[in-house]
Short mmCIF file of C-alpha atoms in Angstrom, two decimals:
data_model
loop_
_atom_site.label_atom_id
_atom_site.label_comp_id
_atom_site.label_asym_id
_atom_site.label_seq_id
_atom_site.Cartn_x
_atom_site.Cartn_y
_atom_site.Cartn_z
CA UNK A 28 0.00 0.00 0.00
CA UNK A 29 2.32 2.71 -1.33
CA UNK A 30 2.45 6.01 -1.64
CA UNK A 31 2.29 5.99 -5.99
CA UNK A 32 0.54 2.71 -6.06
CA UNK A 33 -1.12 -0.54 -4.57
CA UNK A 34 0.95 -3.95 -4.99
CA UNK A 35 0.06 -7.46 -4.08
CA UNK A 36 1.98 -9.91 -4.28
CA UNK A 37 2.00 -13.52 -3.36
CA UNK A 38 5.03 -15.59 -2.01
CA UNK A 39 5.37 -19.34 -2.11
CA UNK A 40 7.22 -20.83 0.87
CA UNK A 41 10.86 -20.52 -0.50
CA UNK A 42 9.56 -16.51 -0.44
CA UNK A 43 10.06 -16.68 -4.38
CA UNK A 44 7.60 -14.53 -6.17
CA UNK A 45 4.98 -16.83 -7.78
CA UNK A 46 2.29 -13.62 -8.53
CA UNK A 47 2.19 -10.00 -8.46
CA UNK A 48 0.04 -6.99 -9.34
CA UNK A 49 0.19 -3.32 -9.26
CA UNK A 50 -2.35 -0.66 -9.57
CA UNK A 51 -0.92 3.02 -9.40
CA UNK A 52 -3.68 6.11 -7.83
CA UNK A 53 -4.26 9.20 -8.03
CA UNK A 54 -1.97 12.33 -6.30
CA UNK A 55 -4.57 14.80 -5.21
CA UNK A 56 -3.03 18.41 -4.64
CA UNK A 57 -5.74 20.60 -3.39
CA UNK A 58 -3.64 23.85 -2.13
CA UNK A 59 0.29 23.84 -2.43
CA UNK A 60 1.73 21.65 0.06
CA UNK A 61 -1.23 19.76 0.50
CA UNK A 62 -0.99 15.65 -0.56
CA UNK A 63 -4.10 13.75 -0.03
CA UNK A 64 -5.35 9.91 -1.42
CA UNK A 65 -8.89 8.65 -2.52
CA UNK A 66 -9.16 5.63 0.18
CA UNK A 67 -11.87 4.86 -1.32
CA UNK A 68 -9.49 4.18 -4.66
CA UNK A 69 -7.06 2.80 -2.43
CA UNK A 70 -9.44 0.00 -0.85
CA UNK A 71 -10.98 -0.62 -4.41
CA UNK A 72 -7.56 -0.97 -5.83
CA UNK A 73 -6.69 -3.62 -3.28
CA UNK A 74 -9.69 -5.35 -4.12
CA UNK A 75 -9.27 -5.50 -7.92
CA UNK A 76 -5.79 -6.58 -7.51
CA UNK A 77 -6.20 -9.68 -4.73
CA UNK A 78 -8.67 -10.74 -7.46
CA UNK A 79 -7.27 -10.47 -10.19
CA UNK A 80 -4.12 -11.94 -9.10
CA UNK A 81 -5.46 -14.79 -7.88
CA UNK A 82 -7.52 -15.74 -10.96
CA UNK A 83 -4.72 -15.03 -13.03
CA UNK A 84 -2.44 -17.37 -11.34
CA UNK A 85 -5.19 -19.80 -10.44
CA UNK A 86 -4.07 -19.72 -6.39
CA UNK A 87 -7.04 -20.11 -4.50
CA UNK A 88 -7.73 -18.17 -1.24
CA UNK A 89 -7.72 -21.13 0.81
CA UNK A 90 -4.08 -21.62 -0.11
CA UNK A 91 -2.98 -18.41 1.52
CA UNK A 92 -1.28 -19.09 4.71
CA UNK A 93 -0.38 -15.80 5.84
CA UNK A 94 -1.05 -12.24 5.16
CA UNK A 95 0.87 -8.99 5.47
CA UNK A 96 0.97 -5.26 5.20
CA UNK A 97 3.48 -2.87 4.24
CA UNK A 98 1.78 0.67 3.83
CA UNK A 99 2.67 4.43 3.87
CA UNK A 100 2.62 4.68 7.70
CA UNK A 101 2.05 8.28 8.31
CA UNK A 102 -0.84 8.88 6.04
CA UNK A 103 -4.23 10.08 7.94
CA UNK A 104 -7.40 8.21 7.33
CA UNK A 105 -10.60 9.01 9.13
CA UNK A 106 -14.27 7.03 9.31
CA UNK A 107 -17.62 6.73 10.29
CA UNK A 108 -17.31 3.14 11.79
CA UNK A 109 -21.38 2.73 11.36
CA UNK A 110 -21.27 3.81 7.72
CA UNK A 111 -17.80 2.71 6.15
CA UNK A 112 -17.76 6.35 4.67
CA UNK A 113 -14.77 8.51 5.02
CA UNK A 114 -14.88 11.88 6.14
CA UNK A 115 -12.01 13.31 3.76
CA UNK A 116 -9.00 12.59 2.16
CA UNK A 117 -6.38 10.46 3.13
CA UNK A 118 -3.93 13.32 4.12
CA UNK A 119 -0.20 11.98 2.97
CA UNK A 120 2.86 11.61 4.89
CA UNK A 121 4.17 14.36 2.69
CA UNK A 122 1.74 16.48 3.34
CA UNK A 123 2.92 19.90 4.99
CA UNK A 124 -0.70 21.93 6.22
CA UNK A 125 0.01 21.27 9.89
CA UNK A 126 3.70 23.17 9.58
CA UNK A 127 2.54 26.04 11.69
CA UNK A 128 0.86 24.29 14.20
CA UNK A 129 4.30 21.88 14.27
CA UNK A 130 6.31 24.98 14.72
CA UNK A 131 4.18 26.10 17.66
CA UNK A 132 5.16 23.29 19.29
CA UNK A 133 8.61 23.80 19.39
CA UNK A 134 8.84 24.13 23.80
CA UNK A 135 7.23 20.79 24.01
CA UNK A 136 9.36 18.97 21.67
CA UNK A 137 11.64 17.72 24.17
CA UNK A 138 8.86 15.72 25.63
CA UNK A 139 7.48 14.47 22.30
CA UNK A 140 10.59 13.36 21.22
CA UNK A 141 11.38 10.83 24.35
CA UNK A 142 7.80 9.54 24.67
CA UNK A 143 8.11 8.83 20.71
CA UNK A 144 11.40 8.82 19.46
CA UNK A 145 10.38 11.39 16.77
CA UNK A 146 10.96 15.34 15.82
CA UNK A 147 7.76 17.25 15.71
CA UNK A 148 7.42 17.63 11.98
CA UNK A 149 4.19 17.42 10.19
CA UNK A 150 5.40 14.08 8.59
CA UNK A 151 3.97 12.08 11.11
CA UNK A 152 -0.10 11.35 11.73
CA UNK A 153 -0.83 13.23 14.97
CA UNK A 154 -0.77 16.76 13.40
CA UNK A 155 -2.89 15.70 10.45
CA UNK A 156 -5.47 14.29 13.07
CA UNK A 157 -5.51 17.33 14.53
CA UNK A 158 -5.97 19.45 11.46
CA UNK A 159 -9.16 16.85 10.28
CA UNK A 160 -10.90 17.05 13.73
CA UNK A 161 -10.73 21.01 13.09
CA UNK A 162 -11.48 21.37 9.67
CA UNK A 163 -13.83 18.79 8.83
CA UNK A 164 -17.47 19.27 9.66
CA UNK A 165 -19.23 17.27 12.00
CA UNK A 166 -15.80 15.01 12.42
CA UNK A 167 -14.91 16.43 16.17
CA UNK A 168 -18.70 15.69 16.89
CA UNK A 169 -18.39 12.11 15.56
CA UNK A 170 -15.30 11.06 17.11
CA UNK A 171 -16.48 12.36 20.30
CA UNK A 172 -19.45 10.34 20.10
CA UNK A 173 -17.25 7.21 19.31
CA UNK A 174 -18.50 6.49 15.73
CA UNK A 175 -15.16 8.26 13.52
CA UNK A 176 -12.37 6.03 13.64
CA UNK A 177 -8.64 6.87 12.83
CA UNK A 178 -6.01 4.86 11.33
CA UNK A 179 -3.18 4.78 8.92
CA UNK A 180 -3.50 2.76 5.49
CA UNK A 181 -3.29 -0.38 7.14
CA UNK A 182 -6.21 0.04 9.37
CA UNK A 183 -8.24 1.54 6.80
CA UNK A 184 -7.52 -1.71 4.22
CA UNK A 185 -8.08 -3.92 7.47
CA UNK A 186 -11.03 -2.66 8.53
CA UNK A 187 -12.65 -3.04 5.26
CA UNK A 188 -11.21 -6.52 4.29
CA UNK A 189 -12.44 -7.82 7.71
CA UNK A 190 -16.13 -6.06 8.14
CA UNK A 191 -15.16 -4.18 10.90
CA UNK A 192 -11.41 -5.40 12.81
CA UNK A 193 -10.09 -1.91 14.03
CA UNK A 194 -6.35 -2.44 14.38
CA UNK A 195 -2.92 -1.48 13.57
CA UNK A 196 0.59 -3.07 14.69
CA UNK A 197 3.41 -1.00 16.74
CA UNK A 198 5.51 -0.48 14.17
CA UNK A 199 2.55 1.78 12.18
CA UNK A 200 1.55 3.40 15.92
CA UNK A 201 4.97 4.47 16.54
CA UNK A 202 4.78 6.69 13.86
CA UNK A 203 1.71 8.63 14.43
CA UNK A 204 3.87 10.51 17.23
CA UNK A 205 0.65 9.40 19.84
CA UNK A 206 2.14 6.51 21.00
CA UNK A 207 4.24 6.15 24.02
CA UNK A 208 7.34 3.51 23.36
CA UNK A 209 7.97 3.24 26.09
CA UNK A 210 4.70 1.71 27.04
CA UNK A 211 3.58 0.78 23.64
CA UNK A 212 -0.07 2.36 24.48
CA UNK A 213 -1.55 5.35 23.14
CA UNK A 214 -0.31 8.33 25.44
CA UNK A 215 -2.70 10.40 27.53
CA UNK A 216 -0.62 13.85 27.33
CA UNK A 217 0.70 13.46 24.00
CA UNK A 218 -3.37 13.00 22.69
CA UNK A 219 -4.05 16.06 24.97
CA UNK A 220 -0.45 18.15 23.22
CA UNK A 221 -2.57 17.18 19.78
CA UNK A 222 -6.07 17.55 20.89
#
């Protein structure tokens, strides 16, 4: 789940290659410095290609004995958990909106950086949260309420594929700069620093 494009690919048990696919998506520049994603092309995408890969080849489902993710961790995805629909964009790990509000954190970044390991920089997902729960109608309301759900790529393609599994590994956490590592649980003043 890339940044340019969707891949899937399927791996006998030497790890050699015995299928691929690859769909590319579109790069959405609504202001300058602004990078969002369709997820909705994403997730479709994925679809089309686990398909079509597998009637290509002629593997069957049943003869897939593992499954994994690599994705664009950073990237911002928010949705209703009722309805499936998202409330915007995907906003991109390249995106740059949030640079102010990154900047303004500049006395706290001492703290930021030994709960998470990372620089404040608008990179990672926290400050893109932050910018959808302020800019996009009804989303603060919805997430307070419990129905809008956050995640990066993988969550998103997850929570689809599965009808409703809400989850994400540590590795993909880490780097929405909410996560504590030292505890490896979502951290109480770093979601209050982001709001």
């Amino acid at each position: 789940l890339g940044t340019t494009s969707v891949r899937f690919i399927v791996f006998n048990k030497e790890a050699e290659i015995v299928a691929s696919d690859r769909m590319e998506h579109k790069q959405i520049f609504p202001n300058q410095g602004w990078v969002e994603h369709d997820p909705n092309e994403i997730l479709d995408n994925t679809i089309t290609l686990i398909g079509n890969t597998l009637n290509s080849s002629g593997i069957k489902a049943s003869e897939i004995a593992a499954i994994g993710i690599t994705n664009q961790r950073e990237t911002a995805v928010v949705w209703n958990k009722n309805t499936g629909n998202v409330y915007y964009n995907a906003i991109v790990w390249q995106d740059t909106r949030t640079a102010e509000f990154c900047r303004s954190l500049a006395s706290h970044e001492a703290i930021i950086k030994e709960k998470t390991g990372l620089p404040v920089a608008t990179y990672f997902s926290a400050s893109k949260i932050k910018w959808l729960l302020e800019n996009v109608d009804r989303l603060r309301n919805s997430a307070e309420s419990g129905e809008a759900l956050f995640g990066t790529i993988d969550s998103w393609i997850i929570w689809n594929l599965t009808k409703g599994l809400h989850i994400t590994d540590v590795t993909n956490a880490s780097r929405t700069q909410l996560m504590n590592l030292g505890t490896l649980q979502w951290d109480d003043e770093l979601l209050q620093l982001f709001n």
